[in-house]
Amino acid sequence: MGEGNLIGFTDNFADNSTEAGFQFTFYCDICREGYKTRFTESKTYKKGRFFKGLGSMVSAAAQMTGKYNIGYGIERGTDVIGEKFKGMSPAWQKEHEEAFELAQNEAKEHFHRCPKCTKWVCENDWNEQEGLCTVCAPRINVEVAAAKAEKAVSDIKEKAAKTQVFTGKIESKQTICPQCGKPAGEGKFCSNCGAPLALIKCSKCGAENPAGTRFCGECGTKLE
Ligand SMILES: [Zn+2]
Ligand SMILES: [Zn+2]
Ligand SMILES: [Zn+2]
Ligand SMILES: [Zn+2]
């Protein structure tokens, strides 16, 4: 319990507590969407109801049920709460404070605090990748990543298309020399090293073997 903890979480909340119990709604600093904490029944109220019966407490409870939003800083918010529930017993006040503390811990799980602007924001307004709120770090980054992925795919496709054209040209116009490994040109001999490029036809089986081969790759006949 204490101010330190109160300041640790958003001051953008509504106190929905009544005499009967405690509940708070915490709002996202960006979209104002609220997270309502679990309702905790007041033990003081339960006891009182048990002993005194409902009676005059009903009207008091009715006055307490109004929701209200607090746009003030936390210190002031605490004052306002104090004032609103001034008529309540000290035991109830204590419960209320404790419930508020628990409610904050509960709500915190559903919010992120932007380290840049210090806003408390809901999941929807949180840029997980950047660790910042979507105001400080618009999801452009996410879109950029998607665009990048898309471009990568189109690049691959483009490259594949280009490669096909390229290999096509090599096959039709150029041969890689088996001797030196360099483009050999279109002649019968390598334009680079002069090695013969014509395929040697096997006299026995007719298979074509690369120039310089000594035995037929198909039947093993010695090539001339
Ligand atoms: Zn939000
Ligand atoms: Zn921010
Ligand atoms: Zn060559
Ligand atoms: Zn052969």
PDB file of N, CA and C in Angstrom, residues 122-156:
ATOM      1  N   CYS A 122      -3.700   0.117 -23.884  1.00  0.00           N
ATOM      2  CA  CYS A 122      -4.232  -1.238 -24.012  1.00  0.00           C
ATOM      3  C   CYS A 122      -3.451  -2.006 -25.080  1.00  0.00           C
ATOM      4  N   GLU A 123      -3.724  -3.295 -25.185  1.00  0.00           N
ATOM      5  CA  GLU A 123      -3.041  -4.157 -26.163  1.00  0.00           C
ATOM      6  C   GLU A 123      -3.128  -3.598 -27.594  1.00  0.00           C
ATOM      7  N   ASN A 124      -4.295  -3.054 -27.907  1.00  0.00           N
ATOM      8  CA  ASN A 124      -4.532  -2.554 -29.265  1.00  0.00           C
ATOM      9  C   ASN A 124      -3.639  -1.375 -29.627  1.00  0.00           C
ATOM     10  N   ASP A 125      -3.249  -0.635 -28.605  1.00  0.00           N
ATOM     11  CA  ASP A 125      -2.451   0.560 -28.859  1.00  0.00           C
ATOM     12  C   ASP A 125      -0.984   0.335 -28.492  1.00  0.00           C
ATOM     13  N   TRP A 126      -0.601  -0.900 -28.505  1.00  0.00           N
ATOM     14  CA  TRP A 126       0.763  -1.252 -28.115  1.00  0.00           C
ATOM     15  C   TRP A 126       1.513  -1.845 -29.290  1.00  0.00           C
ATOM     16  N   ASN A 127       2.636  -1.275 -29.600  1.00  0.00           N
ATOM     17  CA  ASN A 127       3.489  -1.792 -30.664  1.00  0.00           C
ATOM     18  C   ASN A 127       4.511  -2.724 -30.020  1.00  0.00           C
ATOM     19  N   GLU A 128       4.165  -3.988 -30.021  1.00  0.00           N
ATOM     20  CA  GLU A 128       4.980  -5.008 -29.350  1.00  0.00           C
ATOM     21  C   GLU A 128       6.419  -5.014 -29.873  1.00  0.00           C
ATOM     22  N   GLN A 129       6.546  -4.876 -31.192  1.00  0.00           N
ATOM     23  CA  GLN A 129       7.861  -4.933 -31.833  1.00  0.00           C
ATOM     24  C   GLN A 129       8.800  -3.857 -31.318  1.00  0.00           C
ATOM     25  N   GLU A 130       8.247  -2.645 -31.181  1.00  0.00           N
ATOM     26  CA  GLU A 130       9.077  -1.508 -30.783  1.00  0.00           C
ATOM     27  C   GLU A 130       9.109  -1.325 -29.279  1.00  0.00           C
ATOM     28  N   GLY A 131       8.146  -1.936 -28.585  1.00  0.00           N
ATOM     29  CA  GLY A 131       8.057  -1.741 -27.146  1.00  0.00           C
ATOM     30  C   GLY A 131       7.629  -0.328 -26.804  1.00  0.00           C
ATOM     31  N   LEU A 132       6.827   0.253 -27.690  1.00  0.00           N
ATOM     32  CA  LEU A 132       6.327   1.617 -27.494  1.00  0.00           C
ATOM     33  C   LEU A 132       4.845   1.648 -27.844  1.00  0.00           C
ATOM     34  N   CYS A 133       4.168   2.730 -27.398  1.00  0.00           N
ATOM     35  CA  CYS A 133       2.762   2.860 -27.756  1.00  0.00           C
ATOM     36  C   CYS A 133       2.657   3.179 -29.247  1.00  0.00           C
ATOM     37  N   THR A 134       1.483   3.001 -29.794  1.00  0.00           N
ATOM     38  CA  THR A 134       1.333   3.187 -31.242  1.00  0.00           C
ATOM     39  C   THR A 134       1.375   4.662 -31.662  1.00  0.00           C
ATOM     40  N   VAL A 135       1.302   5.555 -30.670  1.00  0.00           N
ATOM     41  CA  VAL A 135       1.457   6.977 -30.994  1.00  0.00           C
ATOM     42  C   VAL A 135       2.953   7.278 -31.184  1.00  0.00           C
ATOM     43  N   CYS A 136       3.758   6.754 -30.272  1.00  0.00           N
ATOM     44  CA  CYS A 136       5.208   6.961 -30.354  1.00  0.00           C
ATOM     45  C   CYS A 136       5.825   6.131 -31.482  1.00  0.00           C
ATOM     46  N   ALA A 137       5.275   4.947 -31.698  1.00  0.00           N
ATOM     47  CA  ALA A 137       5.802   4.061 -32.748  1.00  0.00           C
ATOM     48  C   ALA A 137       4.637   3.508 -33.559  1.00  0.00           C
ATOM     49  N   PRO A 138       4.167   4.288 -34.524  1.00  0.00           N
ATOM     50  CA  PRO A 138       3.048   3.806 -35.341  1.00  0.00           C
ATOM     51  C   PRO A 138       3.395   2.457 -35.947  1.00  0.00           C
ATOM     52  N   ARG A 139       2.354   1.675 -36.184  1.00  0.00           N
ATOM     53  CA  ARG A 139       2.597   0.321 -36.683  1.00  0.00           C
ATOM     54  C   ARG A 139       3.165   0.302 -38.097  1.00  0.00           C
ATOM     55  N   ILE A 140       3.526   1.478 -38.608  1.00  0.00           N
ATOM     56  CA  ILE A 140       4.175   1.570 -39.920  1.00  0.00           C
ATOM     57  C   ILE A 140       5.256   0.503 -40.021  1.00  0.00           C
ATOM     58  N   ASN A 141       5.984   0.334 -38.929  1.00  0.00           N
ATOM     59  CA  ASN A 141       7.068  -0.646 -38.919  1.00  0.00           C
ATOM     60  C   ASN A 141       6.573  -2.030 -39.281  1.00  0.00           C
ATOM     61  N   VAL A 142       5.412  -2.346 -38.752  1.00  0.00           N
ATOM     62  CA  VAL A 142       4.835  -3.653 -39.040  1.00  0.00           C
ATOM     63  C   VAL A 142       4.494  -3.711 -40.526  1.00  0.00           C
ATOM     64  N   GLU A 143       3.936  -2.599 -41.000  1.00  0.00           N
ATOM     65  CA  GLU A 143       3.582  -2.550 -42.423  1.00  0.00           C
ATOM     66  C   GLU A 143       4.831  -2.608 -43.297  1.00  0.00           C
ATOM     67  N   VAL A 144       5.865  -1.931 -42.844  1.00  0.00           N
ATOM     68  CA  VAL A 144       7.124  -1.960 -43.597  1.00  0.00           C
ATOM     69  C   VAL A 144       7.649  -3.385 -43.685  1.00  0.00           C
ATOM     70  N   ALA A 145       7.580  -4.083 -42.557  1.00  0.00           N
ATOM     71  CA  ALA A 145       8.039  -5.469 -42.524  1.00  0.00           C
ATOM     72  C   ALA A 145       7.243  -6.314 -43.517  1.00  0.00           C
ATOM     73  N   ALA A 146       5.944  -6.080 -43.544  1.00  0.00           N
ATOM     74  CA  ALA A 146       5.085  -6.827 -44.467  1.00  0.00           C
ATOM     75  C   ALA A 146       5.450  -6.488 -45.914  1.00  0.00           C
ATOM     76  N   ALA A 147       5.669  -5.210 -46.160  1.00  0.00           N
ATOM     77  CA  ALA A 147       6.031  -4.758 -47.505  1.00  0.00           C
ATOM     78  C   ALA A 147       7.368  -5.356 -47.922  1.00  0.00           C
ATOM     79  N   LYS A 148       8.289  -5.408 -46.955  1.00  0.00           N
ATOM     80  CA  LYS A 148       9.614  -5.972 -47.229  1.00  0.00           C
ATOM     81  C   LYS A 148       9.494  -7.437 -47.625  1.00  0.00           C
ATOM     82  N   ALA A 149       8.670  -8.154 -46.861  1.00  0.00           N
ATOM     83  CA  ALA A 149       8.479  -9.579 -47.135  1.00  0.00           C
ATOM     84  C   ALA A 149       7.893  -9.757 -48.533  1.00  0.00           C
ATOM     85  N   GLU A 150       6.941  -8.888 -48.847  1.00  0.00           N
ATOM     86  CA  GLU A 150       6.302  -8.953 -50.149  1.00  0.00           C
ATOM     87  C   GLU A 150       7.321  -8.691 -51.255  1.00  0.00           C
ATOM     88  N   LYS A 151       8.155  -7.684 -51.031  1.00  0.00           N
ATOM     89  CA  LYS A 151       9.157  -7.331 -52.031  1.00  0.00           C
ATOM     90  C   LYS A 151      10.163  -8.466 -52.198  1.00  0.00           C
ATOM     91  N   ALA A 152      10.504  -9.097 -51.075  1.00  0.00           N
ATOM     92  CA  ALA A 152      11.452 -10.213 -51.136  1.00  0.00           C
ATOM     93  C   ALA A 152      10.908 -11.301 -52.048  1.00  0.00           C
ATOM     94  N   VAL A 153       9.624 -11.569 -51.918  1.00  0.00           N
ATOM     95  CA  VAL A 153       8.990 -12.593 -52.753  1.00  0.00           C
ATOM     96  C   VAL A 153       9.042 -12.177 -54.222  1.00  0.00           C
ATOM     97  N   SER A 154       8.686 -10.917 -54.467  1.00  0.00           N
ATOM     98  CA  SER A 154       8.680 -10.463 -55.870  1.00  0.00           C
ATOM     99  C   SER A 154      10.106 -10.416 -56.424  1.00  0.00           C
ATOM    100  N   ASP A 155      11.065 -10.104 -55.548  1.00  0.00           N
ATOM    101  CA  ASP A 155      12.473 -10.113 -55.981  1.00  0.00           C
ATOM    102  C   ASP A 155      12.899 -11.512 -56.406  1.00  0.00           C
ATOM    103  N   ILE A 156      12.505 -12.478 -55.599  1.00  0.00           N
ATOM    104  CA  ILE A 156      12.870 -13.860 -55.904  1.00  0.00           C
ATOM    105  C   ILE A 156      12.256 -14.269 -57.245  1.00  0.00           C
TER     106      ILE A 156
END
